[in-house]
Amino acid sequence: MALYLKKTLDNKAEIAVWQITETEEELKSMCSVPNDEMEEISWIKSESLRKQRLAVRALLDQLFDEKVYLSHHDNGKPFLENMVTNISITHTDKFVAIILHETEDVGIDIESLDRDFKAVELKALSEDEIDDLDDDRRNEQLAIYWCAKEAIFKRLSLYNVDFAEQIEVERFHPRGEGELEATFINKDGYEEEFDLEYTTFERHVLVWVVG
């Protein structure tokens, strides 16, 4: 099994990361998947996406003693049918990550630093955020900005959010891990403040928000 990371945060949230090193058949053999979900997975054309879905299941088996039933709201937000636990899920070709909290809303996002994030600069950053970019570490900063905004978007579970106009991330200097401050501006002008954390590993960045 490839449980890469598992830790409980000071705020009682639990984060777990699975590194996808197994074949599809190996993943199937090590996780319990309800029949209807397995049928749904079998229709996915991409092997990589099928493996990501199975790795999510393998990770859930690591986190819970009993079988859990994973579903999604109409907006795509995941929830556990038989658990009073808030959950957020994210994945790349190589990693799957989950964050859980019994009472607080959560959001998490992971991205590979080998991805080109130039498009993110154009569609998701404000002019102030673009001005704060450092040419030497531009792609890494863009990855962290994107993950932070995605994590907040998942935490809020809203439709039609303008990442550039409605989610503002305070200036930061990328390190191996750290904290971020962000503001979400509702369309009625009401502002919500969020504290996020991030870490980097294996050419990936992981950002999460709780509460």
One Martini backbone bead per residue (centre of mass of N, CA, C, O) as a GRO file, in nm:
protein
  211
    1MET     BB    1   0.102   0.032   0.013
    2ALA     BB    2   0.058   0.415  -0.040
    3LEU     BB    3   0.092   0.572   0.231
    4TYR     BB    4   0.234   0.888   0.258
    5LEU     BB    5   0.017   1.053   0.447
    6LYS     BB    6  -0.061   1.116   0.807
    7LYS     BB    7  -0.257   1.375   0.979
    8THR     BB    8  -0.316   1.576   1.267
    9LEU     BB    9  -0.443   1.866   1.342
   10ASP     BB   10  -0.502   2.113   1.569
   11ASN     BB   11  -0.817   2.129   1.450
   12LYS     BB   12  -0.878   1.800   1.391
   13ALA     BB   13  -0.791   1.753   1.129
   14GLU     BB   14  -0.758   1.517   0.852
   15ILE     BB   15  -0.473   1.404   0.666
   16ALA     BB   16  -0.438   1.230   0.343
   17VAL     BB   17  -0.191   1.045   0.141
   18TRP     BB   18  -0.172   0.894  -0.187
   19GLN     BB   19   0.046   0.693  -0.368
   20ILE     BB   20   0.047   0.606  -0.707
   21THR     BB   21   0.191   0.267  -0.772
   22GLU     BB   22  -0.029   0.099  -0.876
   23THR     BB   23  -0.225  -0.096  -1.021
   24GLU     BB   24  -0.545  -0.144  -1.095
   25GLU     BB   25  -0.566  -0.432  -0.973
   26GLU     BB   26  -0.436  -0.366  -0.700
   27LEU     BB   27  -0.646  -0.160  -0.610
   28LYS     BB   28  -0.891  -0.346  -0.619
   29SER     BB   29  -0.771  -0.554  -0.399
   30MET     BB   30  -0.737  -0.308  -0.157
   31CYS     BB   31  -1.049  -0.231  -0.200
   32SER     BB   32  -1.374  -0.110  -0.114
   33VAL     BB   33  -1.643  -0.126  -0.358
   34PRO     BB   34  -1.924  -0.049  -0.452
   35ASN     BB   35  -2.095  -0.165  -0.717
   36ASP     BB   36  -2.196   0.106  -0.839
   37GLU     BB   37  -1.915   0.241  -0.838
   38MET     BB   38  -1.761   0.033  -1.007
   39GLU     BB   39  -1.932   0.073  -1.259
   40GLU     BB   40  -1.863   0.371  -1.296
   41ILE     BB   41  -1.555   0.332  -1.322
   42SER     BB   42  -1.562   0.137  -1.576
   43TRP     BB   43  -1.656   0.387  -1.773
   44ILE     BB   44  -1.382   0.500  -1.760
   45LYS     BB   45  -1.142   0.560  -2.000
   46SER     BB   46  -0.928   0.647  -1.802
   47GLU     BB   47  -0.688   0.498  -1.622
   48SER     BB   48  -0.599   0.724  -1.435
   49LEU     BB   49  -0.886   0.789  -1.324
   50ARG     BB   50  -0.946   0.511  -1.213
   51LYS     BB   51  -0.706   0.508  -1.013
   52GLN     BB   52  -0.795   0.754  -0.851
   53ARG     BB   53  -1.063   0.637  -0.750
   54LEU     BB   54  -0.935   0.388  -0.610
   55ALA     BB   55  -0.746   0.549  -0.421
   56VAL     BB   56  -0.965   0.679  -0.262
   57ARG     BB   57  -1.071   0.412  -0.146
   58ALA     BB   58  -0.808   0.322  -0.010
   59LEU     BB   59  -0.797   0.569   0.178
   60LEU     BB   60  -1.069   0.528   0.323
   61ASP     BB   61  -0.987   0.252   0.444
   62GLN     BB   62  -0.764   0.386   0.626
   63LEU     BB   63  -0.969   0.595   0.786
   64PHE     BB   64  -1.183   0.355   0.811
   65ASP     BB   65  -1.329   0.077   0.964
   66GLU     BB   66  -1.572   0.126   0.788
   67LYS     BB   67  -1.781   0.143   0.546
   68VAL     BB   68  -1.810   0.386   0.294
   69TYR     BB   69  -2.035   0.632   0.139
   70LEU     BB   70  -1.982   0.787  -0.165
   71SER     BB   71  -2.085   1.114  -0.261
   72HIS     BB   72  -2.259   1.372  -0.465
   73HIS     BB   73  -2.340   1.663  -0.534
   74ASP     BB   74  -2.446   1.857  -0.791
   75ASN     BB   75  -2.162   2.033  -0.757
   76GLY     BB   76  -1.946   1.783  -0.661
   77LYS     BB   77  -1.959   1.753  -0.367
   78PRO     BB   78  -1.851   1.560  -0.125
   79PHE     BB   79  -2.001   1.276   0.060
   80LEU     BB   80  -2.107   1.096   0.348
   81GLU     BB   81  -2.375   0.895   0.406
   82ASN     BB   82  -2.261   0.736   0.698
   83MET     BB   83  -2.130   1.025   0.786
   84VAL     BB   84  -2.043   1.291   1.020
   85THR     BB   85  -1.837   1.411   0.775
   86ASN     BB   86  -1.617   1.618   0.639
   87ILE     BB   87  -1.517   1.643   0.282
   88SER     BB   88  -1.214   1.640   0.078
   89ILE     BB   89  -1.096   1.607  -0.268
   90THR     BB   90  -0.782   1.512  -0.439
   91HIS     BB   91  -0.603   1.487  -0.770
   92THR     BB   92  -0.357   1.310  -0.947
   93ASP     BB   93  -0.165   1.089  -1.109
   94LYS     BB   94   0.010   1.038  -0.815
   95PHE     BB   95  -0.218   1.171  -0.619
   96VAL     BB   96  -0.410   1.146  -0.313
   97ALA     BB   97  -0.639   1.364  -0.125
   98ILE     BB   98  -0.760   1.406   0.220
   99ILE     BB   99  -1.014   1.580   0.414
  100LEU     BB  100  -1.119   1.593   0.766
  101HIS     BB  101  -1.427   1.689   0.954
  102GLU     BB  102  -1.681   1.684   1.182
  103THR     BB  103  -1.772   2.021   1.162
  104GLU     BB  104  -1.597   2.143   0.945
  105ASP     BB  105  -1.529   2.296   0.673
  106VAL     BB  106  -1.362   2.186   0.364
  107GLY     BB  107  -1.044   2.215   0.171
  108ILE     BB  108  -0.868   2.071  -0.122
  109ASP     BB  109  -0.543   2.087  -0.307
  110ILE     BB  110  -0.366   1.945  -0.595
  111GLU     BB  111  -0.039   1.990  -0.765
  112SER     BB  112   0.177   1.993  -1.022
  113LEU     BB  113   0.488   2.152  -1.086
  114ASP     BB  114   0.497   2.050  -1.399
  115ARG     BB  115   0.293   2.240  -1.456
  116ASP     BB  116   0.149   2.487  -1.656
  117PHE     BB  117   0.036   2.820  -1.514
  118LYS     BB  118  -0.027   3.053  -1.717
  119ALA     BB  119  -0.341   3.042  -1.731
  120VAL     BB  120  -0.392   3.126  -1.437
  121GLU     BB  121  -0.301   3.418  -1.456
  122LEU     BB  122  -0.536   3.504  -1.655
  123LYS     BB  123  -0.806   3.369  -1.486
  124ALA     BB  124  -0.725   3.388  -1.141
  125LEU     BB  125  -0.580   3.669  -1.124
  126SER     BB  126  -0.502   3.953  -1.003
  127GLU     BB  127  -0.320   4.231  -1.041
  128ASP     BB  128  -0.182   4.215  -0.763
  129GLU     BB  129  -0.091   3.919  -0.783
  130ILE     BB  130   0.082   3.955  -1.036
  131ASP     BB  131   0.276   4.171  -0.908
  132ASP     BB  132   0.382   3.947  -0.681
  133LEU     BB  133   0.545   3.804  -0.876
  134ASP     BB  134   0.822   3.583  -0.921
  135ASP     BB  135   1.024   3.495  -1.174
  136ASP     BB  136   1.185   3.255  -1.033
  137ARG     BB  137   0.878   3.139  -0.895
  138ARG     BB  138   0.616   3.151  -1.066
  139ASN     BB  139   0.494   2.862  -1.094
  140GLU     BB  140   0.476   2.805  -0.790
  141GLN     BB  141   0.293   3.040  -0.717
  142LEU     BB  142   0.061   2.965  -0.907
  143ALA     BB  143   0.001   2.694  -0.774
  144ILE     BB  144  -0.075   2.808  -0.496
  145TYR     BB  145  -0.296   2.994  -0.581
  146TRP     BB  146  -0.476   2.779  -0.711
  147CYS     BB  147  -0.509   2.591  -0.466
  148ALA     BB  148  -0.630   2.801  -0.277
  149LYS     BB  149  -0.880   2.868  -0.451
  150GLU     BB  150  -0.986   2.578  -0.471
  151ALA     BB  151  -1.020   2.524  -0.168
  152ILE     BB  152  -1.227   2.748  -0.124
  153PHE     BB  153  -1.432   2.658  -0.333
  154LYS     BB  154  -1.485   2.385  -0.193
  155ARG     BB  155  -1.567   2.498   0.082
  156LEU     BB  156  -1.817   2.672  -0.027
  157SER     BB  157  -1.999   2.555  -0.254
  158LEU     BB  158  -2.019   2.731  -0.527
  159TYR     BB  159  -2.131   2.917  -0.787
  160ASN     BB  160  -1.981   3.124  -0.997
  161VAL     BB  161  -1.669   3.182  -0.942
  162ASP     BB  162  -1.438   3.449  -0.933
  163PHE     BB  163  -1.111   3.419  -0.877
  164ALA     BB  164  -1.004   3.714  -0.934
  165GLU     BB  165  -1.244   3.882  -0.778
  166GLN     BB  166  -1.325   3.685  -0.504
  167ILE     BB  167  -1.019   3.575  -0.462
  168GLU     BB  168  -0.783   3.674  -0.211
  169VAL     BB  169  -0.430   3.654  -0.191
  170GLU     BB  170  -0.185   3.702   0.000
  171ARG     BB  171   0.119   3.773   0.016
  172PHE     BB  172   0.396   3.547  -0.071
  173HIS     BB  173   0.663   3.314   0.012
  174PRO     BB  174   0.786   3.040  -0.105
  175ARG     BB  175   0.792   2.726   0.054
  176GLY     BB  176   0.772   2.416   0.174
  177GLU     BB  177   0.598   2.566   0.398
  178GLY     BB  178   0.274   2.721   0.505
  179GLU     BB  179   0.090   3.025   0.515
  180LEU     BB  180  -0.240   3.162   0.437
  181GLU     BB  181  -0.421   3.448   0.316
  182ALA     BB  182  -0.780   3.504   0.264
  183THR     BB  183  -1.046   3.641   0.048
  184PHE     BB  184  -1.399   3.644   0.028
  185ILE     BB  185  -1.619   3.792  -0.220
  186ASN     BB  186  -1.920   3.854  -0.229
  187LYS     BB  187  -2.173   3.976  -0.440
  188ASP     BB  188  -2.270   4.164  -0.181
  189GLY     BB  189  -1.966   4.228  -0.029
  190TYR     BB  190  -1.913   4.011   0.156
  191GLU     BB  191  -1.654   3.908   0.385
  192GLU     BB  192  -1.417   3.631   0.400
  193GLU     BB  193  -1.192   3.472   0.610
  194PHE     BB  194  -0.880   3.282   0.543
  195ASP     BB  195  -0.692   3.001   0.658
  196LEU     BB  196  -0.401   2.853   0.526
  197GLU     BB  197  -0.224   2.559   0.407
  198TYR     BB  198   0.109   2.437   0.303
  199THR     BB  199   0.273   2.186   0.089
  200THR     BB  200   0.574   2.024  -0.033
  201PHE     BB  201   0.606   1.735  -0.265
  202GLU     BB  202   0.712   1.564  -0.521
  203ARG     BB  203   0.632   1.804  -0.714
  204HIS     BB  204   0.410   1.915  -0.505
  205VAL     BB  205   0.104   2.086  -0.409
  206LEU     BB  206  -0.062   2.147  -0.086
  207VAL     BB  207  -0.393   2.271  -0.004
  208TRP     BB  208  -0.571   2.399   0.295
  209VAL     BB  209  -0.904   2.426   0.455
  210VAL     BB  210  -1.057   2.533   0.774
  211GLY     BB  211  -1.373   2.691   0.838
   0.00000   0.00000   0.00000
